[in-house]
Amino acid sequence: MARQLTLDLTMPPASTRDDFLITSANRDALAMLDAPARWPQGRLLLIGAGGAGKSHLVGFWAAEHGAQLCQAWTLTPANAGDLVHPQGALVVEDAHEIGGNAAAEQGLFHLWNLAGARQALLLITARTPPRDWGVMLPDLRSRLEAAAQAILGPPDDALLPAVLVKLFADRQIQVAPEVVDWLALRMERDLDLARRLVAAIDRESLADRRAITRRLAAELLDKLCPSDA
């Protein structure tokens, strides 16, 4: 049977606060995010691996606080001043990418100082702690390493199956609980992998007109994460 041509008609992922799945892996980070009055000097680093939920958290936090968002690698000393408004809020995403980028490092340092002077909230996201970014500017590196950090842990036993259900629901797919349970027991606790896996299962199911079963899930999991054997 010929494979069916598929179009990605996926609905945007549900990303409101009500859609955020709270477990022990992210509860403490969310509590810190929700208490900006307690951030030392109004600054906080949100640290978590790819797919850990940073974008979801930042999305609804920024909406609630009227915060601007920018990518760290786009910062320069020239544009930093335009991003920080008095008593406003700003999110700088993917700061782990700036190491060795002199303009971005200087831009973040300038922005850091402006946020303090203008009493603005500054939320910075990254996949790893600042010590691993390779920042060359000593004054910036010391400030980042001393900043408060909210850490998103790896998905726990409750979070991974709940995320799988949500990812399928975002694609308007209902999957049998035994398929979700089977995947959650066998895949790595990696939310980025969960996203790629659900997308692959959806594509394969549509292309070959196959039901989403444990066999199909196993095939796609093996393709994305082949065993060493």
mmCIF file of C-alpha atoms in Angstrom:
data_model
loop_
_atom_site.group_PDB
_atom_site.id
_atom_site.type_symbol
_atom_site.label_atom_id
_atom_site.label_comp_id
_atom_site.label_asym_id
_atom_site.label_seq_id
_atom_site.Cartn_x
_atom_site.Cartn_y
_atom_site.Cartn_z
ATOM 1 C CA MET A 1 0.000 0.000 0.000
ATOM 2 C CA ALA A 2 1.342 3.414 -0.955
ATOM 3 C CA ARG A 3 2.214 5.730 1.879
ATOM 4 C CA GLN A 4 -0.139 8.658 2.262
ATOM 5 C CA LEU A 5 1.278 12.153 1.888
ATOM 6 C CA THR A 6 0.844 13.854 5.258
ATOM 7 C CA LEU A 7 0.584 17.521 6.110
ATOM 8 C CA ASP A 8 1.506 18.829 9.537
ATOM 9 C CA LEU A 9 -1.794 20.295 10.710
ATOM 10 C CA THR A 10 -0.854 20.134 14.365
ATOM 11 C CA MET A 11 -2.505 22.649 16.617
ATOM 12 C CA PRO A 12 -0.108 24.884 18.548
ATOM 13 C CA PRO A 13 0.771 23.250 21.884
ATOM 14 C CA ALA A 14 -1.384 24.315 24.804
ATOM 15 C CA SER A 15 0.921 26.576 26.794
ATOM 16 C CA THR A 16 -1.110 28.432 29.396
ATOM 17 C CA ARG A 17 -0.506 28.169 33.130
ATOM 18 C CA ASP A 18 -3.478 25.799 33.398
ATOM 19 C CA ASP A 19 -1.800 23.476 30.884
ATOM 20 C CA PHE A 20 1.472 23.301 32.819
ATOM 21 C CA LEU A 21 1.913 19.916 34.498
ATOM 22 C CA ILE A 22 3.256 20.366 38.029
ATOM 23 C CA THR A 23 5.284 17.574 39.643
ATOM 24 C CA SER A 24 8.277 17.302 41.946
ATOM 25 C CA ALA A 25 10.511 17.889 38.901
ATOM 26 C CA ASN A 26 9.359 21.486 38.457
ATOM 27 C CA ARG A 27 7.394 22.511 41.560
ATOM 28 C CA ASP A 28 10.257 24.365 43.256
ATOM 29 C CA ALA A 29 11.243 26.196 40.073
ATOM 30 C CA LEU A 30 7.659 27.330 39.536
ATOM 31 C CA ALA A 31 7.438 28.568 43.118
ATOM 32 C CA MET A 32 10.580 30.662 42.618
ATOM 33 C CA LEU A 33 9.268 32.024 39.341
ATOM 34 C CA ASP A 34 6.036 33.035 41.050
ATOM 35 C CA ALA A 35 7.825 35.030 43.745
ATOM 36 C CA PRO A 36 9.756 37.736 41.846
ATOM 37 C CA ALA A 37 9.699 39.989 44.913
ATOM 38 C CA ARG A 38 12.133 37.486 46.464
ATOM 39 C CA TRP A 39 14.567 37.398 43.548
ATOM 40 C CA PRO A 40 17.871 38.931 44.676
ATOM 41 C CA GLN A 41 18.039 42.327 42.943
ATOM 42 C CA GLY A 42 15.160 41.261 40.707
ATOM 43 C CA ARG A 43 17.142 38.674 38.726
ATOM 44 C CA LEU A 44 16.671 34.924 38.326
ATOM 45 C CA LEU A 45 18.225 32.189 36.190
ATOM 46 C CA LEU A 46 15.910 29.384 35.034
ATOM 47 C CA ILE A 47 18.014 26.312 34.292
ATOM 48 C CA GLY A 48 16.798 23.142 32.620
ATOM 49 C CA ALA A 49 17.700 20.740 29.831
ATOM 50 C CA GLY A 50 16.123 21.002 26.405
ATOM 51 C CA GLY A 51 12.468 20.047 26.635
ATOM 52 C CA ALA A 52 12.338 20.470 30.413
ATOM 53 C CA GLY A 53 9.538 23.021 30.212
ATOM 54 C CA LYS A 54 11.397 26.349 30.177
ATOM 55 C CA SER A 55 9.536 27.715 27.171
ATOM 56 C CA HIS A 56 6.159 26.816 28.649
ATOM 57 C CA LEU A 57 7.016 28.444 31.985
ATOM 58 C CA VAL A 58 8.460 31.531 30.336
ATOM 59 C CA GLY A 59 5.485 31.840 28.014
ATOM 60 C CA PHE A 60 2.842 32.231 30.668
ATOM 61 C CA TRP A 61 5.139 34.104 33.075
ATOM 62 C CA ALA A 62 5.926 36.680 30.393
ATOM 63 C CA ALA A 63 2.235 37.048 29.540
ATOM 64 C CA GLU A 64 1.326 37.576 33.191
ATOM 65 C CA HIS A 65 4.079 40.163 33.766
ATOM 66 C CA GLY A 66 3.970 41.934 30.410
ATOM 67 C CA ALA A 67 7.563 40.889 29.788
ATOM 68 C CA GLN A 68 9.456 41.190 26.527
ATOM 69 C CA LEU A 69 11.351 38.149 25.259
ATOM 70 C CA CYS A 70 14.641 38.098 23.398
ATOM 71 C CA GLN A 71 17.276 35.570 22.412
ATOM 72 C CA ALA A 72 20.569 35.984 24.246
ATOM 73 C CA TRP A 73 22.689 35.724 21.093
ATOM 74 C CA THR A 74 20.965 38.826 19.650
ATOM 75 C CA LEU A 75 22.107 41.099 22.483
ATOM 76 C CA THR A 76 24.603 43.882 21.921
ATOM 77 C CA PRO A 77 25.605 46.918 24.001
ATOM 78 C CA ALA A 78 23.685 49.046 21.493
ATOM 79 C CA ASN A 79 20.311 47.303 21.787
ATOM 80 C CA ALA A 80 20.292 46.396 25.487
ATOM 81 C CA GLY A 81 19.007 49.798 26.559
ATOM 82 C CA ASP A 82 15.904 49.479 24.386
ATOM 83 C CA LEU A 83 14.917 46.194 26.017
ATOM 84 C CA VAL A 84 14.829 47.251 29.668
ATOM 85 C CA HIS A 85 11.943 49.473 30.713
ATOM 86 C CA PRO A 86 11.663 51.085 34.154
ATOM 87 C CA GLN A 87 9.938 48.651 36.540
ATOM 88 C CA GLY A 88 9.228 46.382 33.580
ATOM 89 C CA ALA A 89 10.187 42.766 32.928
ATOM 90 C CA LEU A 90 12.417 41.023 30.414
ATOM 91 C CA VAL A 91 13.158 37.397 29.559
ATOM 92 C CA VAL A 92 16.494 36.522 27.944
ATOM 93 C CA GLU A 93 16.349 33.014 26.483
ATOM 94 C CA ASP A 94 19.102 30.467 25.773
ATOM 95 C CA ALA A 95 21.877 32.359 27.532
ATOM 96 C CA HIS A 96 24.085 29.247 27.380
ATOM 97 C CA GLU A 97 24.686 30.167 23.718
ATOM 98 C CA ILE A 98 26.547 33.430 24.378
ATOM 99 C CA GLY A 99 29.897 32.046 25.543
ATOM 100 C CA GLY A 100 32.662 33.502 23.372
ATOM 101 C CA ASN A 101 30.293 35.901 21.601
ATOM 102 C CA ALA A 102 31.845 39.187 22.721
ATOM 103 C CA ALA A 103 28.960 41.397 21.589
ATOM 104 C CA ALA A 104 26.328 39.209 23.266
ATOM 105 C CA GLU A 105 28.345 38.961 26.481
ATOM 106 C CA GLN A 106 28.789 42.716 26.641
ATOM 107 C CA GLY A 107 25.120 43.209 25.777
ATOM 108 C CA LEU A 108 23.990 40.923 28.599
ATOM 109 C CA PHE A 109 26.353 42.640 31.035
ATOM 110 C CA HIS A 110 24.962 46.041 30.055
ATOM 111 C CA LEU A 111 21.415 44.726 30.308
ATOM 112 C CA TRP A 112 22.150 43.191 33.726
ATOM 113 C CA ASN A 113 23.274 46.564 35.076
ATOM 114 C CA LEU A 114 20.383 48.445 33.463
ATOM 115 C CA ALA A 115 17.827 46.053 34.956
ATOM 116 C CA GLY A 116 19.131 46.865 38.413
ATOM 117 C CA ALA A 117 19.232 50.594 37.804
ATOM 118 C CA ARG A 118 15.701 50.638 36.345
ATOM 119 C CA GLN A 119 14.255 48.216 38.915
ATOM 120 C CA ALA A 120 13.184 45.825 36.165
ATOM 121 C CA LEU A 121 12.737 42.080 36.539
ATOM 122 C CA LEU A 122 15.244 40.021 34.581
ATOM 123 C CA LEU A 123 14.619 36.317 33.926
ATOM 124 C CA ILE A 124 17.374 34.425 32.083
ATOM 125 C CA THR A 125 16.947 30.897 30.749
ATOM 126 C CA ALA A 126 19.652 28.384 29.897
ATOM 127 C CA ARG A 127 20.196 24.663 29.538
ATOM 128 C CA THR A 128 23.175 24.541 31.882
ATOM 129 C CA PRO A 129 24.562 26.558 34.813
ATOM 130 C CA PRO A 130 26.621 29.675 33.940
ATOM 131 C CA ARG A 131 29.912 27.998 34.819
ATOM 132 C CA ASP A 132 29.435 25.831 31.705
ATOM 133 C CA TRP A 133 28.709 28.620 29.212
ATOM 134 C CA GLY A 134 32.285 29.597 28.470
ATOM 135 C CA VAL A 135 31.665 33.262 29.276
ATOM 136 C CA MET A 136 34.862 35.248 28.727
ATOM 137 C CA LEU A 137 33.853 38.568 30.335
ATOM 138 C CA PRO A 138 34.960 38.220 33.985
ATOM 139 C CA ASP A 139 32.502 40.727 35.473
ATOM 140 C CA LEU A 140 29.566 39.084 33.726
ATOM 141 C CA ARG A 141 30.691 35.576 34.625
ATOM 142 C CA SER A 142 30.997 36.414 38.329
ATOM 143 C CA ARG A 143 27.540 38.008 38.428
ATOM 144 C CA LEU A 144 25.887 35.117 36.643
ATOM 145 C CA GLU A 145 27.514 32.498 38.838
ATOM 146 C CA ALA A 146 26.353 34.334 41.962
ATOM 147 C CA ALA A 147 22.754 34.764 40.752
ATOM 148 C CA ALA A 148 19.784 32.859 42.154
ATOM 149 C CA GLN A 149 18.873 29.776 40.126
ATOM 150 C CA ALA A 150 15.592 27.933 39.653
ATOM 151 C CA ILE A 151 16.363 24.389 38.494
ATOM 152 C CA LEU A 152 14.046 22.240 36.408
ATOM 153 C CA GLY A 153 14.807 18.605 37.123
ATOM 154 C CA PRO A 154 14.449 15.665 34.739
ATOM 155 C CA PRO A 155 10.901 14.322 34.362
ATOM 156 C CA ASP A 156 9.809 12.076 37.217
ATOM 157 C CA ASP A 157 7.501 9.042 37.165
ATOM 158 C CA ALA A 158 4.431 11.280 37.162
ATOM 159 C CA LEU A 159 5.549 13.902 34.656
ATOM 160 C CA LEU A 160 6.676 11.845 31.658
ATOM 161 C CA PRO A 161 3.416 9.929 31.047
ATOM 162 C CA ALA A 162 1.399 13.107 31.650
ATOM 163 C CA VAL A 163 3.520 14.964 29.091
ATOM 164 C CA LEU A 164 3.078 12.157 26.562
ATOM 165 C CA VAL A 165 -0.694 12.357 26.975
ATOM 166 C CA LYS A 166 -0.572 16.147 26.546
ATOM 167 C CA LEU A 167 1.628 15.941 23.452
ATOM 168 C CA PHE A 168 -0.766 13.501 21.807
ATOM 169 C CA ALA A 169 -3.727 15.665 22.855
ATOM 170 C CA ASP A 170 -2.054 18.724 21.300
ATOM 171 C CA ARG A 171 -2.224 16.766 18.044
ATOM 172 C CA GLN A 172 -5.842 15.824 18.734
ATOM 173 C CA ILE A 173 -4.917 12.163 19.158
ATOM 174 C CA GLN A 174 -6.313 9.822 21.772
ATOM 175 C CA VAL A 175 -3.914 7.010 22.632
ATOM 176 C CA ALA A 176 -4.627 3.932 24.690
ATOM 177 C CA PRO A 177 -3.211 4.235 28.238
ATOM 178 C CA GLU A 178 -1.199 1.036 27.811
ATOM 179 C CA VAL A 179 0.753 2.630 24.930
ATOM 180 C CA VAL A 180 1.620 5.674 27.050
ATOM 181 C CA ASP A 181 2.564 3.496 30.029
ATOM 182 C CA TRP A 182 4.732 1.262 27.820
ATOM 183 C CA LEU A 183 6.607 4.248 26.417
ATOM 184 C CA ALA A 184 7.072 5.911 29.803
ATOM 185 C CA LEU A 185 8.665 2.758 31.195
ATOM 186 C CA ARG A 186 11.100 2.275 28.316
ATOM 187 C CA MET A 187 12.168 5.678 26.994
ATOM 188 C CA GLU A 188 14.686 8.028 28.531
ATOM 189 C CA ARG A 189 13.274 10.718 30.790
ATOM 190 C CA ASP A 190 13.772 13.416 28.214
ATOM 191 C CA LEU A 191 10.915 15.750 27.279
ATOM 192 C CA ASP A 192 12.598 16.791 24.040
ATOM 193 C CA LEU A 193 12.726 13.122 23.039
ATOM 194 C CA ALA A 194 9.051 12.816 24.016
ATOM 195 C CA ARG A 195 8.171 15.644 21.618
ATOM 196 C CA ARG A 196 10.118 14.116 18.733
ATOM 197 C CA LEU A 197 8.722 10.671 19.421
ATOM 198 C CA VAL A 198 5.085 11.780 19.480
ATOM 199 C CA ALA A 199 5.612 13.742 16.243
ATOM 200 C CA ALA A 200 7.196 10.685 14.583
ATOM 201 C CA ILE A 201 4.398 8.382 15.747
ATOM 202 C CA ASP A 202 1.787 10.812 14.428
ATOM 203 C CA ARG A 203 3.496 11.089 11.023
ATOM 204 C CA GLU A 204 3.985 7.343 10.656
ATOM 205 C CA SER A 205 0.435 6.558 11.719
ATOM 206 C CA LEU A 206 -1.001 8.975 9.158
ATOM 207 C CA ALA A 207 1.374 8.008 6.361
ATOM 208 C CA ASP A 208 0.737 4.270 6.650
ATOM 209 C CA ARG A 209 -2.808 4.544 8.026
ATOM 210 C CA ARG A 210 -1.795 2.504 11.056
ATOM 211 C CA ALA A 211 -3.369 2.534 14.460
ATOM 212 C CA ILE A 212 -1.138 3.823 17.252
ATOM 213 C CA THR A 213 -0.210 0.623 19.057
ATOM 214 C CA ARG A 214 2.657 -0.518 21.230
ATOM 215 C CA ARG A 215 4.237 -2.102 18.163
ATOM 216 C CA LEU A 216 4.238 1.178 16.244
ATOM 217 C CA ALA A 217 5.480 3.062 19.303
ATOM 218 C CA ALA A 218 8.286 0.527 19.741
ATOM 219 C CA GLU A 219 9.357 0.845 16.106
ATOM 220 C CA LEU A 220 9.591 4.629 16.301
ATOM 221 C CA LEU A 221 11.295 4.604 19.686
ATOM 222 C CA ASP A 222 13.903 2.212 18.282
ATOM 223 C CA LYS A 223 14.462 4.470 15.274
ATOM 224 C CA LEU A 224 15.009 7.534 17.454
ATOM 225 C CA CYS A 225 17.019 5.697 20.103
ATOM 226 C CA PRO A 226 18.603 2.610 18.509
ATOM 227 C CA SER A 227 20.113 0.165 20.955
ATOM 228 C CA ASP A 228 23.842 -0.458 20.966
ATOM 229 C CA ALA A 229 23.287 -4.178 20.568
#
